[in-house]
Short mmCIF file of C-alpha atoms and ligand atoms in Angstrom, two decimals:
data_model
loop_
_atom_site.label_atom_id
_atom_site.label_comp_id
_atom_site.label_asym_id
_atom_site.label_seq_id
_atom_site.Cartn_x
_atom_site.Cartn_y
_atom_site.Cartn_z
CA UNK A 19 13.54 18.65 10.66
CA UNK A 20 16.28 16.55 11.34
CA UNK A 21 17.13 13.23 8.39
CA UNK A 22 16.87 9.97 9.38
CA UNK A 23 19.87 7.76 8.65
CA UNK A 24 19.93 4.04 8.82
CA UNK A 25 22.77 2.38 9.26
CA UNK A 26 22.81 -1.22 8.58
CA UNK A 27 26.43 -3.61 9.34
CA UNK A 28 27.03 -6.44 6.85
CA UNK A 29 25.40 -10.35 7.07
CA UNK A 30 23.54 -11.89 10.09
CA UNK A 31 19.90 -13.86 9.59
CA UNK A 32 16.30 -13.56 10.31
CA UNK A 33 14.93 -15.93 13.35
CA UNK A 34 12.33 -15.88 16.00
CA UNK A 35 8.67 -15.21 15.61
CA UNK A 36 7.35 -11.28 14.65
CA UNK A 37 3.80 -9.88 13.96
CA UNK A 38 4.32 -6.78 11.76
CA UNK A 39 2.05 -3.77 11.71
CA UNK A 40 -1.56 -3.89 10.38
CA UNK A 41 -2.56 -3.57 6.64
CA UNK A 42 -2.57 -0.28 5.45
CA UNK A 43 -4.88 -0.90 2.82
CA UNK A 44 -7.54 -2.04 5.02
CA UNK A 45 -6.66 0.56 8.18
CA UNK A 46 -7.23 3.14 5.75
CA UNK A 47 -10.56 2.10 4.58
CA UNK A 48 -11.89 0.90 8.19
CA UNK A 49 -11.58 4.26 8.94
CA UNK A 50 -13.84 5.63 5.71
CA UNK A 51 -16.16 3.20 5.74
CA UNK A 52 -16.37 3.58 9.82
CA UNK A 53 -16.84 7.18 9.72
CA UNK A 54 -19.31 7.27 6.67
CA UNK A 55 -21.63 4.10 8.52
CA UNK A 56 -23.91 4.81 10.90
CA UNK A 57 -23.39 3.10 14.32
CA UNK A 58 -20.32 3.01 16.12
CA UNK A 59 -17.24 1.13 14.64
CA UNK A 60 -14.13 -0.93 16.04
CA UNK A 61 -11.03 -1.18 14.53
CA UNK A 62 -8.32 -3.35 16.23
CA UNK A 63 -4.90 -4.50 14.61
CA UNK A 64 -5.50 -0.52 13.12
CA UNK A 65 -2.02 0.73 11.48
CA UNK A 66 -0.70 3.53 13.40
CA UNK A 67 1.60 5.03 10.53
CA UNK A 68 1.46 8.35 9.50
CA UNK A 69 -0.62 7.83 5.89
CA UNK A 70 -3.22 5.88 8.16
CA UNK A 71 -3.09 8.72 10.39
CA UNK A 72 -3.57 11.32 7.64
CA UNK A 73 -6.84 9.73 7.07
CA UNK A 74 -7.93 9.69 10.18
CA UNK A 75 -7.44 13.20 10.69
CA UNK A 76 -9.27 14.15 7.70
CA UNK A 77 -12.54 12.52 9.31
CA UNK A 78 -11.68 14.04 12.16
CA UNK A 79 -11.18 17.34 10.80
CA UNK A 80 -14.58 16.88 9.23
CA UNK A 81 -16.29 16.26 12.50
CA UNK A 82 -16.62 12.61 12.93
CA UNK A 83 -15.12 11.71 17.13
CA UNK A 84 -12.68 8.76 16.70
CA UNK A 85 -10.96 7.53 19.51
CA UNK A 86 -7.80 6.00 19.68
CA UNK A 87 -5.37 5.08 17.81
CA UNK A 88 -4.61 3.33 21.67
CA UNK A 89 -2.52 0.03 20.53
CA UNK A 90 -4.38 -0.54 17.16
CA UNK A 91 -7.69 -0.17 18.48
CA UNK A 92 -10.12 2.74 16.58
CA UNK A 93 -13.95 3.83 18.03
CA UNK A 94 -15.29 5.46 15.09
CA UNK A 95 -18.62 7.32 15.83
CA UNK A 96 -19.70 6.93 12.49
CA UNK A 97 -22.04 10.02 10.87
CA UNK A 98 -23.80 8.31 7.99
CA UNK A 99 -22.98 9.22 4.40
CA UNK A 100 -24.19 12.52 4.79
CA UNK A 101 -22.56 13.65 8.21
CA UNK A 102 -19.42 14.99 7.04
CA UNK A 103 -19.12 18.61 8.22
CA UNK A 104 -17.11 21.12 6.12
CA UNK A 105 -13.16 20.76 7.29
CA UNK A 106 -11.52 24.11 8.26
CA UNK A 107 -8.59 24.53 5.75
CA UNK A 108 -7.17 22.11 3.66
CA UNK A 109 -6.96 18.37 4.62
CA UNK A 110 -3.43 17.18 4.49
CA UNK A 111 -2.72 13.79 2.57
CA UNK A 112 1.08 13.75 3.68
CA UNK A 113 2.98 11.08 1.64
CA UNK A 114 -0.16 8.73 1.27
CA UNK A 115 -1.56 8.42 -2.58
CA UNK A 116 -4.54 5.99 -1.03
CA UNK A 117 -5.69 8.89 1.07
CA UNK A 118 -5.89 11.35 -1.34
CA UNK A 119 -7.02 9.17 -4.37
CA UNK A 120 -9.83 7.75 -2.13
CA UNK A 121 -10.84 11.00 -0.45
CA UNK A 122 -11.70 12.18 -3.50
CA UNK A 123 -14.15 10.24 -4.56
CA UNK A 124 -16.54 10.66 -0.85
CA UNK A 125 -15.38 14.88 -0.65
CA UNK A 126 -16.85 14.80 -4.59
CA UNK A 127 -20.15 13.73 -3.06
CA UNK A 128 -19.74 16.22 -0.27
CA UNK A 129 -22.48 19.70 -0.03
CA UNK A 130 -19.59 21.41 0.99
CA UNK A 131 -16.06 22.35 -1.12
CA UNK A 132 -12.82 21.11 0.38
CA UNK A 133 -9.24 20.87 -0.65
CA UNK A 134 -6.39 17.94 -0.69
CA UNK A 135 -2.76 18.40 -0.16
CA UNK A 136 -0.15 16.50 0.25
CA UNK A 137 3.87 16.60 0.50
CA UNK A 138 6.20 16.90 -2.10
CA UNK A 139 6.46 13.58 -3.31
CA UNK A 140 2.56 12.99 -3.24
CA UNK A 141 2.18 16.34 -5.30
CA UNK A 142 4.59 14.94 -7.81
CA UNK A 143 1.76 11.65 -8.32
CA UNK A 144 -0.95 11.60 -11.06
CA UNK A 145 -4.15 12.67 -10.46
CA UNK A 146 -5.59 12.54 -13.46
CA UNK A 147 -6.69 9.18 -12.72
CA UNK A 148 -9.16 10.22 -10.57
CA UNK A 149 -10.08 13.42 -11.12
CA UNK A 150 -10.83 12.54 -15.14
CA UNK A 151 -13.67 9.71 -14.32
CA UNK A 152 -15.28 11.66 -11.80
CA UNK A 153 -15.56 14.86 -13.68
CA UNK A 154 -17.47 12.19 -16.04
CA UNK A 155 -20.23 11.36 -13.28
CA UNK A 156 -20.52 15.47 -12.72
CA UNK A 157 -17.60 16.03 -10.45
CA UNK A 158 -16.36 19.17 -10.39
CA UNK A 159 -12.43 19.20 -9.35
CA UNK A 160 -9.67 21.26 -9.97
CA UNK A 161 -5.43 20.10 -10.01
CA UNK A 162 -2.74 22.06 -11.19
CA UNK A 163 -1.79 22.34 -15.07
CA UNK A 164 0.00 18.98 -14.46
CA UNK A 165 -2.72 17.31 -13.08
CA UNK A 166 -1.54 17.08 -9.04
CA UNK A 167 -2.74 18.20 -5.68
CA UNK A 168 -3.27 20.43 -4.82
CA UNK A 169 -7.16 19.47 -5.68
CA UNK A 170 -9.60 21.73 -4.98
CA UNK A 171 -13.13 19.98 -4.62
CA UNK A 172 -16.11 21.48 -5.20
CA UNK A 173 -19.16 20.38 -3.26
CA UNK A 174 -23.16 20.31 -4.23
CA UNK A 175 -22.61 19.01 -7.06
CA UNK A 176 -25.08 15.93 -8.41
CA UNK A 177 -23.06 12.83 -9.55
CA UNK A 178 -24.36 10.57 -11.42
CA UNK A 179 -23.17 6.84 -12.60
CA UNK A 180 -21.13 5.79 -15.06
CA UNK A 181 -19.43 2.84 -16.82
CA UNK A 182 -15.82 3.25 -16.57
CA UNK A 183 -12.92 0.99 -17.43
CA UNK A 184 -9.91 1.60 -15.82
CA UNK A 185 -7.05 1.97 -17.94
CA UNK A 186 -4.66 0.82 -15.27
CA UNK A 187 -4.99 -2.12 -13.24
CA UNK A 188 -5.06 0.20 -9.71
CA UNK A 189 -7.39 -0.68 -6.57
CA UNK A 190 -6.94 3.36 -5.64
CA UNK A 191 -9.17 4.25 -9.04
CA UNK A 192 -11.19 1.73 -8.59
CA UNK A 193 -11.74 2.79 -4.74
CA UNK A 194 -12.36 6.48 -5.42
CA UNK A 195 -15.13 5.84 -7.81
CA UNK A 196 -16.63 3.06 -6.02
CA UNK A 197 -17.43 5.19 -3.23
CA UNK A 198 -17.60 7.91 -5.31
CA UNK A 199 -21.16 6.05 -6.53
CA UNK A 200 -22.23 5.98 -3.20
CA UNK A 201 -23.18 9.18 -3.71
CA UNK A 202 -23.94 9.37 -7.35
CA UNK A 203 -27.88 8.63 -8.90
CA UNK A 204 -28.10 5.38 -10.55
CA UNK A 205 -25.12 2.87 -10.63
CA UNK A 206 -21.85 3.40 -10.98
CA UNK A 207 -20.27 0.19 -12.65
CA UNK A 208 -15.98 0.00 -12.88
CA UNK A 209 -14.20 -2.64 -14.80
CA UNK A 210 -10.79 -3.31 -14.11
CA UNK A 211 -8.29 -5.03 -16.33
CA UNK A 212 -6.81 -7.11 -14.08
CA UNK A 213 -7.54 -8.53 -10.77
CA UNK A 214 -6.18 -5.77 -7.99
CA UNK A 215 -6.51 -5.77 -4.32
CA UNK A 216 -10.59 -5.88 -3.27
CA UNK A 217 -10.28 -4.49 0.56
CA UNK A 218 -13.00 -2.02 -1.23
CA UNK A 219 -15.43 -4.48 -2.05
CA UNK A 220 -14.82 -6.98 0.96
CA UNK A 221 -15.36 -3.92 3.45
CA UNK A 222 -18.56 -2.90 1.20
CA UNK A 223 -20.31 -5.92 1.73
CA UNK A 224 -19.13 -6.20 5.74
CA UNK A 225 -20.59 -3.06 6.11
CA UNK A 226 -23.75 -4.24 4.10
CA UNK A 227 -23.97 -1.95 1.19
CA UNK A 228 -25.09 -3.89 -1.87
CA UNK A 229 -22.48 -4.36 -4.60
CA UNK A 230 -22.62 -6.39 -7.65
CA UNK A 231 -19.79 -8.16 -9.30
CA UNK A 232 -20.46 -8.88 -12.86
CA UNK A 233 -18.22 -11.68 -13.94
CA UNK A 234 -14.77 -11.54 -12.57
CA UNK A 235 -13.76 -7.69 -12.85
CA UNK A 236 -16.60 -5.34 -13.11
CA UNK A 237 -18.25 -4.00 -9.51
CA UNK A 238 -21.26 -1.83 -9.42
CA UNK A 239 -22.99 0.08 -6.95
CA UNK A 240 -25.96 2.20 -6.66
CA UNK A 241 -26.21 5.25 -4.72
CA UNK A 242 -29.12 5.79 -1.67
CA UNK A 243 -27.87 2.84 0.48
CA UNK A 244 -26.43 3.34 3.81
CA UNK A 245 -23.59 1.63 5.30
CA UNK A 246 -23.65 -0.54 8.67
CA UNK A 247 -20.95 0.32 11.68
CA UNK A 248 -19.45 -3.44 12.06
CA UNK A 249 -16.04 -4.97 13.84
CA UNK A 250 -12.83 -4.58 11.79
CA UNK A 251 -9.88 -7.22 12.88
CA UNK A 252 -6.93 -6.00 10.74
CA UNK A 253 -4.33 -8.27 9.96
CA UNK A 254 -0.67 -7.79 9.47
CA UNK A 255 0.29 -6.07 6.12
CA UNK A 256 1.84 -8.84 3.94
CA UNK A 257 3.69 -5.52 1.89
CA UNK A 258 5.21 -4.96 5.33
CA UNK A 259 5.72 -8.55 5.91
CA UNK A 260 7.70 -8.58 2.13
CA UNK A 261 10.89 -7.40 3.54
CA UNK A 262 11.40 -10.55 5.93
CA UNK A 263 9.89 -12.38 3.83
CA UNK A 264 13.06 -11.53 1.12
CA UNK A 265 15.23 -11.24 4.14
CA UNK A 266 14.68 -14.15 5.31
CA UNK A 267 14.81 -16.10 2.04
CA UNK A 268 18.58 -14.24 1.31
CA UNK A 269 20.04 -14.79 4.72
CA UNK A 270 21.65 -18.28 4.88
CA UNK A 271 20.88 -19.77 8.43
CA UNK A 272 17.22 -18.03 8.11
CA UNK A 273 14.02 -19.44 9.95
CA UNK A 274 11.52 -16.65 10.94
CA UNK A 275 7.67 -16.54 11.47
CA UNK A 276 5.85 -13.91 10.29
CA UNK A 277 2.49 -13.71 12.40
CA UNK A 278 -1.14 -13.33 11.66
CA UNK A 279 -0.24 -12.00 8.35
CA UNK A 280 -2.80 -11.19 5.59
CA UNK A 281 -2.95 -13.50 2.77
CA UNK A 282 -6.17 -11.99 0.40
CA UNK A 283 -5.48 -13.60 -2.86
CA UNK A 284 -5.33 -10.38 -4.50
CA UNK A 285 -2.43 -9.92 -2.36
CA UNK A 286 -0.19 -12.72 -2.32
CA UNK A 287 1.68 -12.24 -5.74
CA UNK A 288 4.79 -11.84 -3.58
CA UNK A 289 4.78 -15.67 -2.30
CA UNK A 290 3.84 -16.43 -5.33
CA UNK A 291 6.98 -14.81 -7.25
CA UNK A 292 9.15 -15.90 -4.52
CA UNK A 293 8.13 -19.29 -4.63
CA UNK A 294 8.54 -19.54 -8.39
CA UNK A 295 12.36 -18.01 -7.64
CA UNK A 296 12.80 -21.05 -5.09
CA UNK A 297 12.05 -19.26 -1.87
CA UNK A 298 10.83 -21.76 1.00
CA UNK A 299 7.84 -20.25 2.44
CA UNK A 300 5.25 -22.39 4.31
CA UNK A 301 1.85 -21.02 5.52
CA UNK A 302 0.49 -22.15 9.05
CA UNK A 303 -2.78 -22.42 10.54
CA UNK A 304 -4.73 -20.73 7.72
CA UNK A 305 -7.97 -19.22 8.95
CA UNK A 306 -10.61 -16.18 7.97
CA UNK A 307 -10.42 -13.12 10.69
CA UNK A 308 -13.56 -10.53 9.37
CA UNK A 309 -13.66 -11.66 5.90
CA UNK A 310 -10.07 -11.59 5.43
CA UNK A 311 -8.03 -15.08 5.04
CA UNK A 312 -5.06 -14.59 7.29
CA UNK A 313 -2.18 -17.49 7.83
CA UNK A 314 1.08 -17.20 9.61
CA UNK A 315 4.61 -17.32 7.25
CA UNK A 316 7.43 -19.43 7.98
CA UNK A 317 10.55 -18.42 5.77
CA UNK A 318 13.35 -20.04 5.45
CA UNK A 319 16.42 -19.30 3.59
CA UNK A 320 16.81 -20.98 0.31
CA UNK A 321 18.95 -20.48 -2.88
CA UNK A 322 16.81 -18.53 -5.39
CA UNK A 323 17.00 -18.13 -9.04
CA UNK A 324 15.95 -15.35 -11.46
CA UNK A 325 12.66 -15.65 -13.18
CA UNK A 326 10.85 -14.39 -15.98
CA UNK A 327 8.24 -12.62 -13.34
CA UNK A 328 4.40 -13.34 -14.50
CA UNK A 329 2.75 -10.08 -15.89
CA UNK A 330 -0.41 -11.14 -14.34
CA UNK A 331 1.05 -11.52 -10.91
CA UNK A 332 2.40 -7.93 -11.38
CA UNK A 333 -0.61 -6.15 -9.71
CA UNK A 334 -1.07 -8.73 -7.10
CA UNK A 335 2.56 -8.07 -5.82
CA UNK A 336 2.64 -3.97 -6.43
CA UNK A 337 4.48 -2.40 -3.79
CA UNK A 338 6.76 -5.21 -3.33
CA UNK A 339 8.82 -5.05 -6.33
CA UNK A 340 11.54 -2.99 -4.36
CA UNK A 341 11.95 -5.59 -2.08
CA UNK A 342 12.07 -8.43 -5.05
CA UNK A 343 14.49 -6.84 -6.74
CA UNK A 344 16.77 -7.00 -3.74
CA UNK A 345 15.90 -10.43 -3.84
CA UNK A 346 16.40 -10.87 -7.92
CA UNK A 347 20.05 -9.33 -7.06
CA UNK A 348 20.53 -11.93 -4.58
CA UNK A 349 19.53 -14.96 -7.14
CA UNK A 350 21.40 -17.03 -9.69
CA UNK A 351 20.84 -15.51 -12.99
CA UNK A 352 18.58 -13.20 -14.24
CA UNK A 353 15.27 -11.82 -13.63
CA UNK A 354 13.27 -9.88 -16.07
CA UNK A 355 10.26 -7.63 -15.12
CA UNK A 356 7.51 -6.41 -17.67
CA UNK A 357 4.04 -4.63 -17.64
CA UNK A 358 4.72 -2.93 -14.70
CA UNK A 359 5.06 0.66 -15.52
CA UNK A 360 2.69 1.45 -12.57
CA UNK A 361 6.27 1.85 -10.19
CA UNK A 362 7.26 4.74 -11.89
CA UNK A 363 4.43 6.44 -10.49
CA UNK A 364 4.52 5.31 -6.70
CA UNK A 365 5.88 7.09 -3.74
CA UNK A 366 9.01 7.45 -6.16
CA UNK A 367 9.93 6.42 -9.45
CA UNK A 368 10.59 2.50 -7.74
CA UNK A 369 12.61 1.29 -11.23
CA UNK A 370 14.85 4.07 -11.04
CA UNK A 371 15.42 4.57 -8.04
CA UNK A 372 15.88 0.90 -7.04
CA UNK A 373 18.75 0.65 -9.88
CA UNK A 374 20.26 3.30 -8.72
CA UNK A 375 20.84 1.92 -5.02
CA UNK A 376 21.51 -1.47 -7.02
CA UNK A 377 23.85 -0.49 -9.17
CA UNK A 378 26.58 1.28 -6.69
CA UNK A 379 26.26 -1.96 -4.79
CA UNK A 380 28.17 -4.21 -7.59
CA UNK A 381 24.69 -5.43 -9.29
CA UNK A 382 23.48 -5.41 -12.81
CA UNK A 383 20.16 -3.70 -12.89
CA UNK A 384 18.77 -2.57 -16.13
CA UNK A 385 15.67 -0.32 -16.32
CA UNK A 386 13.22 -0.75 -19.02
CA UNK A 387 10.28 1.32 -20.07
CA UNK A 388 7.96 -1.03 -18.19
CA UNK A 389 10.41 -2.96 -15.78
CA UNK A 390 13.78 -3.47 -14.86
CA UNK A 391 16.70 -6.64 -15.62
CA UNK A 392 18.68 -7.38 -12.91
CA UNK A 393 21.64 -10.04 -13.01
CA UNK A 394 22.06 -11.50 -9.27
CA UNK A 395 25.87 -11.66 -8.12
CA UNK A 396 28.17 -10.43 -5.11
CA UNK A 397 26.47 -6.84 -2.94
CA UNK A 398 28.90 -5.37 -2.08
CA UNK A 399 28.98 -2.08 0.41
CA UNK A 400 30.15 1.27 1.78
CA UNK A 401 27.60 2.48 -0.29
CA UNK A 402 24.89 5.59 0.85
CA UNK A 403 21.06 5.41 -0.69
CA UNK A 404 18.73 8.07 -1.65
CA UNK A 405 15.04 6.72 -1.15
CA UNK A 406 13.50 9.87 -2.72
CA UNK A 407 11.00 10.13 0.04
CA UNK A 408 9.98 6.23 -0.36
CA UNK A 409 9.52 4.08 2.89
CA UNK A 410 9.50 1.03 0.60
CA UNK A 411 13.23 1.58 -0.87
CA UNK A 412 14.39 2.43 2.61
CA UNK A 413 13.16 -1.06 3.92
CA UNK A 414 14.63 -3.05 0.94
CA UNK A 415 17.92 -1.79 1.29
CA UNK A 416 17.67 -2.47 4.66
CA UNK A 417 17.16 -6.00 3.58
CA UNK A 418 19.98 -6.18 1.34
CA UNK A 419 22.63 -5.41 3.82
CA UNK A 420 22.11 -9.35 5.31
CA UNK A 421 23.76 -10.26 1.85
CA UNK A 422 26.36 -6.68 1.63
CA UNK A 423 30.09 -7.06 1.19
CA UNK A 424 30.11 -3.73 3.73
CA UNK A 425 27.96 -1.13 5.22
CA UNK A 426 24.83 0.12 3.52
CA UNK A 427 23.88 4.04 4.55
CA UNK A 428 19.90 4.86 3.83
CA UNK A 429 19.49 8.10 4.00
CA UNK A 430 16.20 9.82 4.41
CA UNK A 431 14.73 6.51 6.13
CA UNK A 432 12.60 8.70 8.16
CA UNK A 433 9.73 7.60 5.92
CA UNK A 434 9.26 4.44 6.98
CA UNK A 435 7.06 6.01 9.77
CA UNK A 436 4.57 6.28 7.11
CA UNK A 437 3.71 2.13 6.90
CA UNK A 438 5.61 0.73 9.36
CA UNK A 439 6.19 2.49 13.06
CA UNK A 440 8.78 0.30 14.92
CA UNK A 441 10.61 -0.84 11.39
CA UNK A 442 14.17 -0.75 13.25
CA UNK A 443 13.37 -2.21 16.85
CA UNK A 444 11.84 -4.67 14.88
CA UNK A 445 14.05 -5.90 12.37
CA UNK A 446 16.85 -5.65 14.80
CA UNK A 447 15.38 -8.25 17.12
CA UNK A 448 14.87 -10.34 14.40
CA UNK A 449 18.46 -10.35 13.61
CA UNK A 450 19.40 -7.70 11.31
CA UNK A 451 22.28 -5.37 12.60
CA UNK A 452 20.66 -1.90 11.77
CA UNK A 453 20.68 1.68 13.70
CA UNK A 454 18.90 5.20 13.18
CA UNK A 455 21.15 8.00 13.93
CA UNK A 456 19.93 11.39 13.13
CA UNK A 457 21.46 13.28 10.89
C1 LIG B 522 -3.52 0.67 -2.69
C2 LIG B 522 -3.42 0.38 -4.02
C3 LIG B 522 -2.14 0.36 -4.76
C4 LIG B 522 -0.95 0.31 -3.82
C5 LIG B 522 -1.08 1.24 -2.66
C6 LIG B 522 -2.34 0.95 -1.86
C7 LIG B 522 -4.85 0.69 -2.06
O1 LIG B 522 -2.04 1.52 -5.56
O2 LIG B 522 0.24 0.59 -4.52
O3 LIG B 522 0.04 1.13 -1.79
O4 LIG B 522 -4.94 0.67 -0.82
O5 LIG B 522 -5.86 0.70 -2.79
P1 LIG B 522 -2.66 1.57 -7.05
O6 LIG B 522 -4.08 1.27 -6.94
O7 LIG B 522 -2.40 2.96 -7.54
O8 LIG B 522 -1.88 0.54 -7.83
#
């Protein structure tokens, strides 16, 4: 297979109006809860990246017809809870940890044994996560010695409920064993310990399954319910929408609107941070599409400053810390980062790896157990970045070039094709000066 470079030419600014690609979160779970409901489900806005796409074949592969992906919009022939036929062969994750952590939760519920793999950065990820709290409710699942996929699933086995709390603020746990009860006898009742993303429980209740929250952060749901085929309207992903949203705010002469964009409160710790490090964001025409609140962005470019970052807006702003740092390199001062430990085990080791593209460009960055230090200054350029697989570290640098002393070289940016299709058309026509040659 041939690399992907990208090759992104110093300064310019963000301007005009863009819609980016739908929410991953909530493509992949339209098409789980679509395939497990009974009745016939449509998905438009539907992300057509190659994680969504992983999960879609899975279903697929297990029997269930889905038309589409034809411009975002899904028909999922939904099979009930207990449709699923047995897959031929292994199911293949690819490079997407909220497939395979949420797959196995329904294939431990299955009659029939099955088997997740994935590539070689999602068989590097913990899966001991998930595979510990459902052996509790009778699971039966076997990783390697170091607790990755492959995981072999065994099916007919009875699950029952438990009380679990997570030790890790992570929606992906807290997915898998949700609908991992759905199939269990009696309830199965998760505590979190901090607020993270609840596409889960929003899509639950759309598709009429009882679930009861318990004060602020404990869900539970019993098994023997049945789920309801409904409409899904996905918005745009505000994780894609980070990278102009940083862009923007870096790039002096900056005025862009970001479209239709997805602004779930469990989701917005990225305004919020940037905000707090002076960014001059302004949401428009703020309005619910199917249960989601959605607004349109306008970002303008503004000076920012580093921050002490919140440790409880750390899980509401997750996969955007690559991007944030790139904007913490391009503030006054310094920003510090705590409690989030959680990006060493993403896609790639995001601390690491993000110092080590910062650091090459002129930048103090500082890795910590649990975060990172970075003092902002002058980027500078003629620099080449490994993203380690990572579609998110591609993007960022990406970003970074609109403030680079020179040329920034990202190699292995073929990734971005797993969350957002179109990355470089797009974020050309917005204004930055980028180009994929293959290598
Ligand atoms: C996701 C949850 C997050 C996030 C991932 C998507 C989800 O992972 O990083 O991109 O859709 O539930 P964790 O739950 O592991 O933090």
């Amino acid at each position: 297979m041939s690399e992907t470079r990208f090759v992104l030419s110093p300064g310019g600014a963000l301007t005009g109006r863009i819609r980016v690609p739908g929410d991953k979160s909530i493509s992949h779970r339209s098409i789980m809860f679509g395939s497990l409901a009974s009745g016939v489900t449509e998905v438009t806005g539907f992300l057509e990246g190659e994680d969504c796409l992983a999960t879609l074949n899975a279903f697929r592969a297990m029997g269930v017809r889905i038309e589409g992906p034809d411009d975002g919009r899904v028909t999922i022939h939904g099979v009930g809870l207990h449709g699923l036929a047995a897959p031929v062969g292994p199911l293949d994750m690819g490079n997407s940890g909220t497939s395979m952590r949420l797959m196995s939760g329904i294939l431990a519920g299955q009659a029939f044994d099955s088997v997740l793999v994935g590539d070689a950065s999602l068989s590097k990820r913990p899966m001991k996560r998930v595979t510990a709290p459902l052996a509790l409710m009778g699971a039966e699942i076997v990783a390697t010695p170091a607790g990755t996929a492959p995981l072999h699933i065994r099916g007919g086995r009875r699950l029952h409920g438990i009380d679990y709390a997570l030790p890790m603020a992570s929606a992906q746990v807290k997915s898998c064993l949700l609908l991992a009860g759905l199939y269990a006898e009696g309830t199965t009742r998760v505590t979190e310990p901090a607020p993270t993303r609840d596409h889960t429980e929003r899509m639950l209740e759309g598709f009429g399954y009882p679930l009861r929250r318990e004060g602020a952060r404990t869900f539970a749901v019993e098994g023997g319910h049945a789920l309801t085929a409904t409409r899904i309207d996905v918005p745009a992903d505000i994780s894609s929408s980070a990278f102009f949203m940083v862009g923007a705010s870096i790039a002096p002469g900056s005025d862009l609107i970001i479209e239709h964009v997805g602004i779930n409160p469990t989701r917005t710790g990225v305004i919020d941070i940037l905000r707090l490090m002076g960014a001059d964001i302004t949401l428009l025409d703020e309005r619910v599409v199917g249960g989601e609140p959605v607004a349109d962005l306008r970002v303008r470019a503004a000076p920012l400053q580093g921050i002490r970052i919140p440790e409880e807006l750390v899980p509401l702003a997750i996969d955007e810390f690559p991007v944030l740092f790139v904007a913490a390199a391009c503030a006054e001062g310094e920003t510090v980062l705590t409690g989030a430990e959680e990006l060493r085990a993403k896609e790639s080791d995001r601390i690491q790896v993000m110092a080590d593209g910062l650091v090459p460009l002129g930048i103090d960055a500082r890795p910590t157990a649990d975060g990172i230090v970075i003092r902002g200054g002058r980027l500078g350029g003629d620099v080449d970045i490994a993203t380690h697989h990572d579609h998110r570290i591609a993007m960022s640098f990406a970003m970074a070039a609109l403030r680079a002393g020179g040329e920034i070289r990202i190699h292995d940016a073929g990734f971005v094709a797993t969350s957002f299709p179109g990355f470089v058309e797009l974020a050309r026509g917005a204004g930055l000066a980028i180009r994929a040659e293959s290598a």
